[in-house]
Short mmCIF file of C-alpha atoms (C1' of nucleotides) in Angstrom, two decimals:
data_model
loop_
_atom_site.label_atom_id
_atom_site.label_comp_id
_atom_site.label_asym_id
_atom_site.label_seq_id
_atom_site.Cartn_x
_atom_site.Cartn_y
_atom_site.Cartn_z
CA UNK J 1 -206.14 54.31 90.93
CA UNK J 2 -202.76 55.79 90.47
CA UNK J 3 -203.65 59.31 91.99
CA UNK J 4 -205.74 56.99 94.91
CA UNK J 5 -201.82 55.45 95.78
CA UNK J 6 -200.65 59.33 96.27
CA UNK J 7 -203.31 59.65 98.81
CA UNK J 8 -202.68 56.69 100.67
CA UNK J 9 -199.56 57.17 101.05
CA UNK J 10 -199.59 60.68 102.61
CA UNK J 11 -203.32 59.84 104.82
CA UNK J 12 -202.33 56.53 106.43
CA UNK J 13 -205.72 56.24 107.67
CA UNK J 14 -207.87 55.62 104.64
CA UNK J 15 -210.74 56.22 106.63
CA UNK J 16 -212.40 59.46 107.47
CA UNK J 17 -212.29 60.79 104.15
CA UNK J 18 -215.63 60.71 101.86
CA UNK J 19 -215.57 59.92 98.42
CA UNK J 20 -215.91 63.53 97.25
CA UNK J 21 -212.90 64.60 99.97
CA UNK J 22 -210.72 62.65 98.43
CA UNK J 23 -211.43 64.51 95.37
CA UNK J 24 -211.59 67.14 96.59
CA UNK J 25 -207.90 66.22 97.81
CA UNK J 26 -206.51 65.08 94.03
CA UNK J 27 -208.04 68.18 92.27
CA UNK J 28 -205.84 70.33 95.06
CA UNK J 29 -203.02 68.55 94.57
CA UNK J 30 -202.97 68.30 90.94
CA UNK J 31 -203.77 72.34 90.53
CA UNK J 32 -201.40 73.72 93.33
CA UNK J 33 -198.64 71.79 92.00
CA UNK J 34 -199.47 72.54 88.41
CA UNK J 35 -200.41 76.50 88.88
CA UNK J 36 -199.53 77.25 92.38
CA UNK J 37 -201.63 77.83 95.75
CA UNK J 38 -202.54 81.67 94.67
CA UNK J 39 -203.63 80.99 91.03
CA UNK J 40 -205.59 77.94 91.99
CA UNK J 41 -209.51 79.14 93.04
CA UNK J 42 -211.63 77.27 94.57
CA UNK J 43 -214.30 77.05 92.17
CA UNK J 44 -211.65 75.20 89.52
CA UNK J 45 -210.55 73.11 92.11
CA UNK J 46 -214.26 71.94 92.59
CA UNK J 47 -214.88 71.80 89.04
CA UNK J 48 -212.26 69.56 88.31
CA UNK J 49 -213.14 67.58 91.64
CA UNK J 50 -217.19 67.14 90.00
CA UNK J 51 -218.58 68.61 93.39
CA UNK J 52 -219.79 71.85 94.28
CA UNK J 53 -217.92 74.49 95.60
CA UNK J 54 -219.71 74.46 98.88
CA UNK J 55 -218.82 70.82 99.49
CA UNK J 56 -215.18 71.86 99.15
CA UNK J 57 -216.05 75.07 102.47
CA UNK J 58 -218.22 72.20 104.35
CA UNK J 59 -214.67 69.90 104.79
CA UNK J 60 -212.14 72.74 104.61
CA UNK J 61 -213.05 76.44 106.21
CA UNK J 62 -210.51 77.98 104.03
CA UNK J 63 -208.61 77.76 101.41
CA UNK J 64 -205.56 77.90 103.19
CA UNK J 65 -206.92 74.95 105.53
CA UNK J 66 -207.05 72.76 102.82
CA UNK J 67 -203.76 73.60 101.66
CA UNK J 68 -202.47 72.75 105.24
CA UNK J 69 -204.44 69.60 105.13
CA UNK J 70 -202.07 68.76 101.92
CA UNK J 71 -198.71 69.79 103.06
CA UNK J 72 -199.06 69.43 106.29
CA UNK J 73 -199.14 65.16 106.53
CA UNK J 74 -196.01 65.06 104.33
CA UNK J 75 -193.73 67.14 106.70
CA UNK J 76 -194.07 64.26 109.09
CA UNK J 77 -192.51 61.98 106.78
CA UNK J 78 -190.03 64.13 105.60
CA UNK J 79 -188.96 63.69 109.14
CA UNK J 80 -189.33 60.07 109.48
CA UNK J 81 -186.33 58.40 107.93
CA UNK J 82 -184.34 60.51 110.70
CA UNK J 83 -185.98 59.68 113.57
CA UNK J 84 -184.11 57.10 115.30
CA UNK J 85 -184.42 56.21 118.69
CA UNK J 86 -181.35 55.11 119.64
CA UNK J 87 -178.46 56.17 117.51
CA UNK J 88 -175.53 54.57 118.85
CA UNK J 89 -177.80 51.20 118.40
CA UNK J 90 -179.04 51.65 114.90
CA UNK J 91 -176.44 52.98 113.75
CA UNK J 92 -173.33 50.46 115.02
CA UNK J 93 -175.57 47.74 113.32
CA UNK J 94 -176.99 48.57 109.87
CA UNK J 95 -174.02 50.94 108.57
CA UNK J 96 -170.72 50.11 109.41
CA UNK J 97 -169.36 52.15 106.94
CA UNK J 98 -170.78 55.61 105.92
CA UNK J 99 -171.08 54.66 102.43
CA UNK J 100 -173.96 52.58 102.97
CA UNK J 101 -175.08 55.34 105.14
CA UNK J 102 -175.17 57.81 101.90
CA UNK J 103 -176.55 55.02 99.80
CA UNK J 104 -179.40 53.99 102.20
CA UNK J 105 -180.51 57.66 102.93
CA UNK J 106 -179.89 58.58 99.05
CA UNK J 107 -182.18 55.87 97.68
CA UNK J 108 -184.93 56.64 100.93
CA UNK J 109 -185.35 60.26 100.00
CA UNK J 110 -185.48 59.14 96.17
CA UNK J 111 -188.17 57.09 96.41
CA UNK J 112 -190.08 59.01 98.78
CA UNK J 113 -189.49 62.06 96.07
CA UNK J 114 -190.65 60.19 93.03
CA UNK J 115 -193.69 58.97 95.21
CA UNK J 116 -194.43 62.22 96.48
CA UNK J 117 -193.74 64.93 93.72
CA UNK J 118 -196.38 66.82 93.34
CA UNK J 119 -196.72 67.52 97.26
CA UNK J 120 -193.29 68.21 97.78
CA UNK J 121 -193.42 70.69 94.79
CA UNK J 122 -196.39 72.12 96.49
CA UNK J 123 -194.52 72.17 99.76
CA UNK J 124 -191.44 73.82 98.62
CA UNK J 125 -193.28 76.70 96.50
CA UNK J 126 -196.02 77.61 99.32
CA UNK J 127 -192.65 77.60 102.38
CA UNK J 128 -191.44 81.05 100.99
CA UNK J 129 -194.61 82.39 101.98
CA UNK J 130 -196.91 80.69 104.36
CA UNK J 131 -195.23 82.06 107.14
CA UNK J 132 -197.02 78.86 109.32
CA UNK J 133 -195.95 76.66 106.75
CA UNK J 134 -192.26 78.21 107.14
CA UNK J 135 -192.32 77.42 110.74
CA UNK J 136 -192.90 74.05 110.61
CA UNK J 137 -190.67 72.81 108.55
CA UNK J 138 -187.82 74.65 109.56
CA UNK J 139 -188.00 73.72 113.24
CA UNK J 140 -190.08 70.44 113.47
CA UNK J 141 -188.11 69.03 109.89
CA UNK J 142 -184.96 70.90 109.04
CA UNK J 143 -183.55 71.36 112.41
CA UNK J 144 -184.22 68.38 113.69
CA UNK J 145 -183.48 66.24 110.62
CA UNK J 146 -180.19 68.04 110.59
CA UNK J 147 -179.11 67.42 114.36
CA UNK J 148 -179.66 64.15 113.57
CA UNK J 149 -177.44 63.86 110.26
CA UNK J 150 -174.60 65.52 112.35
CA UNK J 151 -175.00 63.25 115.08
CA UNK J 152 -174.38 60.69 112.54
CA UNK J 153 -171.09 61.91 110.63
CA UNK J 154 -170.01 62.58 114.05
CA UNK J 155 -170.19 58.96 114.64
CA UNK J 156 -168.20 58.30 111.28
CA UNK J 157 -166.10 60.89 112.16
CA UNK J 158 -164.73 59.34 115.48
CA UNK J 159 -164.46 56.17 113.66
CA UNK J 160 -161.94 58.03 111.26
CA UNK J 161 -164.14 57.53 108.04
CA UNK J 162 -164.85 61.45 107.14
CA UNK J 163 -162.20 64.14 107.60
CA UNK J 164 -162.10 66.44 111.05
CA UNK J 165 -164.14 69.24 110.36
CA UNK J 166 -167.23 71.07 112.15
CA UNK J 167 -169.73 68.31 111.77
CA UNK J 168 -172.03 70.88 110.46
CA UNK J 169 -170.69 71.75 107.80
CA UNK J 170 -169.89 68.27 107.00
CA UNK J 171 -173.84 67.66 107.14
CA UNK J 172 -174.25 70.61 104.98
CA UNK J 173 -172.02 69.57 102.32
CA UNK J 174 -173.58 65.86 102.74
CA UNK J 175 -177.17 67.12 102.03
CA UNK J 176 -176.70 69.64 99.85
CA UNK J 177 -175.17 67.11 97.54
CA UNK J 178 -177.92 64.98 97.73
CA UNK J 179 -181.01 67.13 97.96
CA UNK J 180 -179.16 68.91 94.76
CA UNK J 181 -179.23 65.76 93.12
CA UNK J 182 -181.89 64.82 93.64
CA UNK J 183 -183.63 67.87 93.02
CA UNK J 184 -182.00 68.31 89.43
CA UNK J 185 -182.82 65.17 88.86
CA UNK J 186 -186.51 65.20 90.15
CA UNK J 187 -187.19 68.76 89.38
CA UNK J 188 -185.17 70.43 87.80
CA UNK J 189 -184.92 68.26 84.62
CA UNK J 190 -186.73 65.51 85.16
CA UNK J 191 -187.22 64.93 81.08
CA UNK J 192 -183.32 64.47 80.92
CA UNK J 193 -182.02 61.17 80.45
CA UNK J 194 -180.70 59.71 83.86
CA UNK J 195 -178.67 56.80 84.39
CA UNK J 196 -179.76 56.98 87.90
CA UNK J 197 -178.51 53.77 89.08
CA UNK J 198 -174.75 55.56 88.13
CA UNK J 199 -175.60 58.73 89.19
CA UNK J 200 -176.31 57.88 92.40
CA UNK J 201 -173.24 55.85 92.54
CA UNK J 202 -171.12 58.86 91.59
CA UNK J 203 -172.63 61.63 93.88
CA UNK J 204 -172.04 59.25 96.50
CA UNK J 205 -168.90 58.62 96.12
CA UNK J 206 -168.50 62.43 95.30
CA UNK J 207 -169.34 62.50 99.06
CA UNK J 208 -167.39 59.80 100.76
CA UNK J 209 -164.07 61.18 98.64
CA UNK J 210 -165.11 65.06 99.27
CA UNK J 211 -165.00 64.32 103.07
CA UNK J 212 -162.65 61.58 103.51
CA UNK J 213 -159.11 62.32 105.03
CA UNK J 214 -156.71 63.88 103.45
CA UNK J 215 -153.31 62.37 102.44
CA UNK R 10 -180.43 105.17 97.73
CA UNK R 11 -179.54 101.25 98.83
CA UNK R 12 -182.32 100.87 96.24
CA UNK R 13 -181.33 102.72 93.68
CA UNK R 14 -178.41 100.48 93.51
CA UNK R 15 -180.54 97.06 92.87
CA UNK R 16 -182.10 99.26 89.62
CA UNK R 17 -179.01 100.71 87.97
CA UNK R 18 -177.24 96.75 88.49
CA UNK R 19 -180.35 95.52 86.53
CA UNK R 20 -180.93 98.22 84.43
CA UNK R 21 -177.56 99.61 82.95
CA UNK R 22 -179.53 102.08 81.28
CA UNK R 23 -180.41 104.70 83.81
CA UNK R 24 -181.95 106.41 81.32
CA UNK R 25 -185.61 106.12 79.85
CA UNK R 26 -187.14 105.67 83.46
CA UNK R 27 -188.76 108.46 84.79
CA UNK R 28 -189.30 108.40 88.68
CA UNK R 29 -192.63 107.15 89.07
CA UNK R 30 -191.09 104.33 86.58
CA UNK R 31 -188.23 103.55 89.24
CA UNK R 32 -190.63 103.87 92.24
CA UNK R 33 -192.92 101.13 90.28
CA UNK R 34 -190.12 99.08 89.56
CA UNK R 35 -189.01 99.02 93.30
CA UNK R 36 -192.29 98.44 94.79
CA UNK R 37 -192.81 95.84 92.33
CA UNK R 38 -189.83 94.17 93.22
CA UNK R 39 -190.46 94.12 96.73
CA UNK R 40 -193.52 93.33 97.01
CA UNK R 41 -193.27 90.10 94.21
CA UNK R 42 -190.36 88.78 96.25
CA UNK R 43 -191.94 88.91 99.49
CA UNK R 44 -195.83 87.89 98.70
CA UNK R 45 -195.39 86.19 95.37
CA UNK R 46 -196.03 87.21 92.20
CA UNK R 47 -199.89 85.87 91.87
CA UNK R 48 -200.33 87.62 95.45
CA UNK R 49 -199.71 90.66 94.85
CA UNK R 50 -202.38 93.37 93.60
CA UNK R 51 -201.60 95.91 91.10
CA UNK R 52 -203.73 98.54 93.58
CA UNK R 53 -201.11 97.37 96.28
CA UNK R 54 -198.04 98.25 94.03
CA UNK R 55 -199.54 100.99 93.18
CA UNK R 56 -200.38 102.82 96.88
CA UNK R 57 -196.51 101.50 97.88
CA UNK R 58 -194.97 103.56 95.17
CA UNK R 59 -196.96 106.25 95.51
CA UNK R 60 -198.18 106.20 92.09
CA UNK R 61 -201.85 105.61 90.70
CA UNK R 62 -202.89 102.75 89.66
CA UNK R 63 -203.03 103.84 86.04
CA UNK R 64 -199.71 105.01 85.74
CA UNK R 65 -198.35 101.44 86.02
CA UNK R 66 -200.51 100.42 82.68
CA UNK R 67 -199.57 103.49 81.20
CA UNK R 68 -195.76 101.70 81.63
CA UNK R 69 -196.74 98.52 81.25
CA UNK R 70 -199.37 96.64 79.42
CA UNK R 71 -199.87 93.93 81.74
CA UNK R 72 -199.01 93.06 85.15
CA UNK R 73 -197.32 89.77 83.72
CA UNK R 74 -195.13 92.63 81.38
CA UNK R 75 -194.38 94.02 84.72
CA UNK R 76 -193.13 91.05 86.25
CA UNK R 77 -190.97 90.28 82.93
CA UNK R 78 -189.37 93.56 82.84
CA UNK R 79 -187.75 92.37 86.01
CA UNK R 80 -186.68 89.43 85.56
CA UNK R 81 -186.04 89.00 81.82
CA UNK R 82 -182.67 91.54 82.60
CA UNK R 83 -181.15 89.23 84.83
CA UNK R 84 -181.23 86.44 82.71
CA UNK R 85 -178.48 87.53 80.60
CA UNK R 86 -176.56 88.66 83.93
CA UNK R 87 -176.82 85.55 85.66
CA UNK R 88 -175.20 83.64 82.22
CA UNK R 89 -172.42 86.50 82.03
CA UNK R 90 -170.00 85.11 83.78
CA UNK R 91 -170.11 82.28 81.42
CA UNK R 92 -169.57 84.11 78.43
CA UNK R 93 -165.92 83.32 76.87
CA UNK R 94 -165.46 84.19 73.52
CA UNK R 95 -162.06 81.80 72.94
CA UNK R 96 -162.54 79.03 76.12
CA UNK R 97 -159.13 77.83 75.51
CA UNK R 98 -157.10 81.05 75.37
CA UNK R 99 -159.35 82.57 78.71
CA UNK R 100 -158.88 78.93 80.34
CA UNK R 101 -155.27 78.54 79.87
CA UNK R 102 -154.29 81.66 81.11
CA UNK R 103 -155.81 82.80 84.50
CA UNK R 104 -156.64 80.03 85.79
CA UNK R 105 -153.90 77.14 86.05
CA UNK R 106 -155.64 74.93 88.64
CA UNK R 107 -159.02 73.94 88.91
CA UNK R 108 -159.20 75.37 91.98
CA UNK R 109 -158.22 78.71 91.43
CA UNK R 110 -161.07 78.45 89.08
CA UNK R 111 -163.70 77.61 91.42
CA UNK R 112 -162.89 79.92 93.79
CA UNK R 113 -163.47 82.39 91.49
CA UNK R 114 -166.94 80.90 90.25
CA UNK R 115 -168.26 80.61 93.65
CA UNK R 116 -167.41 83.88 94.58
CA UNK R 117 -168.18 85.99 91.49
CA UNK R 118 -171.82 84.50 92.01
CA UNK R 119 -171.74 84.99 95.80
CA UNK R 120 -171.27 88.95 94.39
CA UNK R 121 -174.13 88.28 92.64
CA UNK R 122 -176.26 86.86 94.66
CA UNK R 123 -175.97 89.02 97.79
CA UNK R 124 -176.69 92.25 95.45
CA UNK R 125 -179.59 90.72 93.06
CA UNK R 126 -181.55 88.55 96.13
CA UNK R 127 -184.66 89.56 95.82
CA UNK R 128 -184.78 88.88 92.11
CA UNK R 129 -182.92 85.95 92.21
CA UNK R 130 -185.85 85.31 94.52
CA UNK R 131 -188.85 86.06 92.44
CA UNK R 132 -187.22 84.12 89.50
CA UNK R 133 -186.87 81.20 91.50
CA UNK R 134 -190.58 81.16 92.33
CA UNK R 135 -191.80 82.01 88.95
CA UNK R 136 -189.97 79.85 87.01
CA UNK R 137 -192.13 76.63 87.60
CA UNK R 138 -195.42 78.61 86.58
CA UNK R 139 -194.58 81.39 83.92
CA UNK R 140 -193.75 78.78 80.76
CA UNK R 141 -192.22 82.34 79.08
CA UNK R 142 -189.79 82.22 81.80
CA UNK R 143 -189.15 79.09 81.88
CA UNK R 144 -188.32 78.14 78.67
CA UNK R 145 -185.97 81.47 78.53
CA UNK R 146 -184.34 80.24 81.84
CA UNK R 147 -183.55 76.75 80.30
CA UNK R 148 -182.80 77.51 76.57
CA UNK R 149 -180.74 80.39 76.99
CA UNK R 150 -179.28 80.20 80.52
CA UNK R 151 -179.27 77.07 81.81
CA UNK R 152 -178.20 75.11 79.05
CA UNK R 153 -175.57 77.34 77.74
CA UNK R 154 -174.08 77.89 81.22
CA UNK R 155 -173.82 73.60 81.73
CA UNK R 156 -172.39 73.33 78.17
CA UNK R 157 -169.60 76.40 79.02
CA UNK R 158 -169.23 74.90 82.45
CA UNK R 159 -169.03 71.39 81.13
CA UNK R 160 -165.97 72.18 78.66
CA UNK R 161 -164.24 73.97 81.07
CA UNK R 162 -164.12 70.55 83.54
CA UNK R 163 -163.11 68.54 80.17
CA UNK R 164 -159.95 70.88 79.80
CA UNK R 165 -159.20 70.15 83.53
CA UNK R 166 -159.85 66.64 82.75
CA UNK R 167 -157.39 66.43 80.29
CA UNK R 168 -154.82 68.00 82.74
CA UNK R 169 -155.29 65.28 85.27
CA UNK R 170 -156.70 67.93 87.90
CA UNK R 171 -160.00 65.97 87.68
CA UNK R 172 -161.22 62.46 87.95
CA UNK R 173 -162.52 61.07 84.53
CA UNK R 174 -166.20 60.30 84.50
CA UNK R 175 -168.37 61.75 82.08
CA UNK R 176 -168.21 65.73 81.89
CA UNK R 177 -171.93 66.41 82.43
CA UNK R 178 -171.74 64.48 85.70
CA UNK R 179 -168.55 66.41 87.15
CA UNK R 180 -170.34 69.62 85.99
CA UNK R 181 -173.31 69.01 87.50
CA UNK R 182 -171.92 67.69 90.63
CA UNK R 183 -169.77 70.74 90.84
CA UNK R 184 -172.87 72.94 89.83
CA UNK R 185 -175.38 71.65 92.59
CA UNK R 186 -172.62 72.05 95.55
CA UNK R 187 -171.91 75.49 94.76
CA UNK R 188 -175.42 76.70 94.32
CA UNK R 189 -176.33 73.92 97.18
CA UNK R 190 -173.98 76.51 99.50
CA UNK R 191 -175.39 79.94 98.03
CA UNK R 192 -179.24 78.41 98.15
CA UNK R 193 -178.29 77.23 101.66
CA UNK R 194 -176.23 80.44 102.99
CA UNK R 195 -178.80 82.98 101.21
CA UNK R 196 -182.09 81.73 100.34
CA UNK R 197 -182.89 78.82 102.83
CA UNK R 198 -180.75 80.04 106.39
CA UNK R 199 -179.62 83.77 106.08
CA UNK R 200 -180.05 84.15 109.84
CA UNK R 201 -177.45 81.55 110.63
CA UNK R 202 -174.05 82.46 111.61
CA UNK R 203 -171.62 81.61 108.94
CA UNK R 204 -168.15 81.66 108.38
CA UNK R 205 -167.88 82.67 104.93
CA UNK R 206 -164.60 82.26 104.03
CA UNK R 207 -164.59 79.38 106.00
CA UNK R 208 -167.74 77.75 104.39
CA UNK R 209 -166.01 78.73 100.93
CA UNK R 210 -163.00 77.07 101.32
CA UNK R 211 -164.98 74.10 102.62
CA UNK R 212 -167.05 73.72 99.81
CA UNK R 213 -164.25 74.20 97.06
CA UNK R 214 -161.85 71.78 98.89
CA UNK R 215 -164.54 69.18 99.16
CA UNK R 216 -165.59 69.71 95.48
CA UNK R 217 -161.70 69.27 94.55
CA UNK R 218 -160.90 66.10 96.49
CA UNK R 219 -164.33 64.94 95.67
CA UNK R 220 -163.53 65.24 91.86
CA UNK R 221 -159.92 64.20 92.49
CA UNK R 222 -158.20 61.25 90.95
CA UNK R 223 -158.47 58.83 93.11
CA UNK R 224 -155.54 56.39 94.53
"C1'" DA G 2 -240.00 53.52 110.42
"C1'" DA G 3 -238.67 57.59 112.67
"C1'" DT G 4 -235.11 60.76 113.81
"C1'" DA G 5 -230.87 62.92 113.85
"C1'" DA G 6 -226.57 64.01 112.07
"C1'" DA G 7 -223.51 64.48 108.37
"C1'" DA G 8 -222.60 65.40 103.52
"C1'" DG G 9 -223.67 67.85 99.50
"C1'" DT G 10 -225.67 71.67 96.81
"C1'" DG G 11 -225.72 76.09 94.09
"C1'" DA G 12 -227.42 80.62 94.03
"C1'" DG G 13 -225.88 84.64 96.27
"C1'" DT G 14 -222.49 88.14 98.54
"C1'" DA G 15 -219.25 91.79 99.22
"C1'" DA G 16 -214.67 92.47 98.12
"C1'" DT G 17 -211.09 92.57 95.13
"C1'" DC G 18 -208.98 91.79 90.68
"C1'" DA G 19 -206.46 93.51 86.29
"C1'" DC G 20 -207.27 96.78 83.26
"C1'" DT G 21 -209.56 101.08 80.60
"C1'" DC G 22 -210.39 105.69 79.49
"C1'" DA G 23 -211.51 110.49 79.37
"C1'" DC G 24 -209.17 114.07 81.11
"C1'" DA G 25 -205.24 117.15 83.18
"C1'" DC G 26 -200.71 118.48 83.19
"C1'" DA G 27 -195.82 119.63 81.78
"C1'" DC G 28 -192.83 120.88 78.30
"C1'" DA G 29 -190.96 121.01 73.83
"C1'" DT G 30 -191.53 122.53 68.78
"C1'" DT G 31 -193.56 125.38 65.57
"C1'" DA M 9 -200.09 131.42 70.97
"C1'" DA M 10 -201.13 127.06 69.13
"C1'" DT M 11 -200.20 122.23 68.77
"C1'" DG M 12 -198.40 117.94 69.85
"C1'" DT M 13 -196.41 114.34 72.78
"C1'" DG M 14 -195.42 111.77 76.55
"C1'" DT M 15 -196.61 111.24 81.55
"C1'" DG M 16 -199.81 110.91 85.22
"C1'" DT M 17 -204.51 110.44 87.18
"C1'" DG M 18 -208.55 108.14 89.54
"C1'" DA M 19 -213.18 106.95 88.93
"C1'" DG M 20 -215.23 103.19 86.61
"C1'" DT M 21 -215.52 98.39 84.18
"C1'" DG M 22 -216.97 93.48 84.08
"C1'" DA M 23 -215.02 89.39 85.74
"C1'" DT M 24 -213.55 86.66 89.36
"C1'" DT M 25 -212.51 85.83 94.16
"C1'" DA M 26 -213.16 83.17 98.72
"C1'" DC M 27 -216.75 82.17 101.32
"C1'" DT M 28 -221.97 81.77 103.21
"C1'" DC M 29 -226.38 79.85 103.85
"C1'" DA M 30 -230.92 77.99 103.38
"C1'" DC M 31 -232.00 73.93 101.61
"C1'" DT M 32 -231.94 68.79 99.94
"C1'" DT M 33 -230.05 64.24 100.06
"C1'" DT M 34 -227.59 60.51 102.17
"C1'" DT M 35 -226.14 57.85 105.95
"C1'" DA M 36 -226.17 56.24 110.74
"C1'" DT M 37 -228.74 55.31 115.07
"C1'" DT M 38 -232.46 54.02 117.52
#
DNA sequence: AATAAAAGTGAGTAATCACTCACACACATT
DNA sequence: AATGTGTGTGAGTGATTACTCACTTTTATT
């Protein structure tokens, strides 16, 4: 029931997908994340799954296909939160001031992250070396999501809220800060005690006073 | 030659390696960072150094000894830096501001980093699966490095050079920006142009005024 | 009810895996 | 010259690998 949210939330379309696929899809999941794509085989996967091996070949050809079919869904919503149609629009409205910028996009990623875990762990230890993998999420996600960030400080810089500097490495320092939050706090040590609600608090404002002009 | 380098920086001992040894170690290393640990073949290790396949064994008892016997070494180089026997007297002296000190962090590990890569590398992806390295990682590197790195913002603390929130959450804010920049410069886009001295003074000046007290 | 298509099975396959072992070699020590 | 010791070899080991295929069962369509 819990494992059946994961998959909803990264196959949208709850149909298509027999009883067995689906898993098919958990065991995956559970064992690349746990032991990693390479040490996984398929006949554990389908033992933990309570189908036969063939039934996993008759949905997937490979093994590498059905790791695709895993990772693959989430880079798309990696993507999502930056995909905005019009900027000036959105972002005149909702955000005035970058701060609520940092705090909307900080608290996005977090949730997606503590919805998502396993996958992303999956994602992030099979990009080194699936060279297809690789591609993808460097040019359809990381480029793209990061033209978009510096479009945005760009905006807060003209409006005088963040200090005159190349907007990328404004964007770098931005994200780093908060993808290395939220990956200590996700992944790194995830059995440390967090006062996340603070923590958040304080790496934004880490941010906001980091870039913010200088007297 | 370029290679030989990499071994004697891990392995200060030059001695007690004979040359099929080295050549093992090499291939090993290569081969781990670029296919992965779990994907790469003993045979294949093997027929790159030029060695056969039972002269690896003969070395090493297992291929997981193999793996350890590069990485283990580096665990007490990457916590080096963090070694100081009397904090105070080392703090006091060579380092008056905060940011003299961070400059010299961030670069000692850039050093680091740019000569040990490919390790760095094959620690990184082992870590999550090899529980041997991982505890050894946390207990004896990690944690002591946060704790050293932790009293050392406390002392700056108490000069007024940093804000005062709690100590663990300066030193990890400080911690995730500077590896945030290596991870970003070295691991995740090495093929981008940067500006390194530009990009360093960047990220110390926006740790500085991020930690700063504020008006 | 008949038929077709899709889903599921599990024994089987060749290839590869980490690792072993009997043997050969080089080089000291006696 | 004899013996020992550490280093190197490569054919051979059983286990495991990703994947196939002839077959059965389930589901959908008429």
């Amino acid at each position: 029931m819990k494992e059946e949210e994961v998959l909803k939330q990264l196959f949208d379309e709850e149909d298509g997908f027999t009883d067995k696929q689906k898993k098919i899809l958990i065991a995956a999941i559970d064992m690349f994340s746990e032991k990693g794509y390479a040490s996984t085989s398929t006949s554990e996967i389908a033992k933990k799954a309570g189908v036969a091996e063939g039934t996993i070949f008759r949905h997937y050809k490979t093994k590498k296909e059905l790791l695709m079919s895993i990772v693959s869904p989430m880079m798309a919503k990696l993507l999502a939160p930056f995909i905005i149609h019009d900027i000036n629009k959105v972002l005149n409205t909702p955000f005035e001031h970058a701060e609520d910028f940092l705090r909307a996009v900080t608290e996005n990623r977090r949730d997606f992250l503590k919805r998502n875990l396993p996958i992303v762990k999956i994602m992030l230890q099979e990009i080194p070396f699936q060279a297809e993998l690789r591609e993808q999420f460097l040019d359809h996600v990381a480029k793209k999501t990061f033209v978009r960030f510096t479009k945005i400080i760009e905006h807060y810089q003209r409006q005088g809220q963040i200090i005159e500097m190349p907007s990328a490495s404004a964007a770098r320092l931005t994200l780093t800060t908060i993808f290395g939050f939220l990956f200590a706090r996700y992944m790194f040590l995830p059995e440390h005690q967090w006062d996340d609600e603070q923590e958040t608090e304080r790496t934004i404002q880490f941010i906001l006073h980091g870039l913010a002009k200088r007297n």
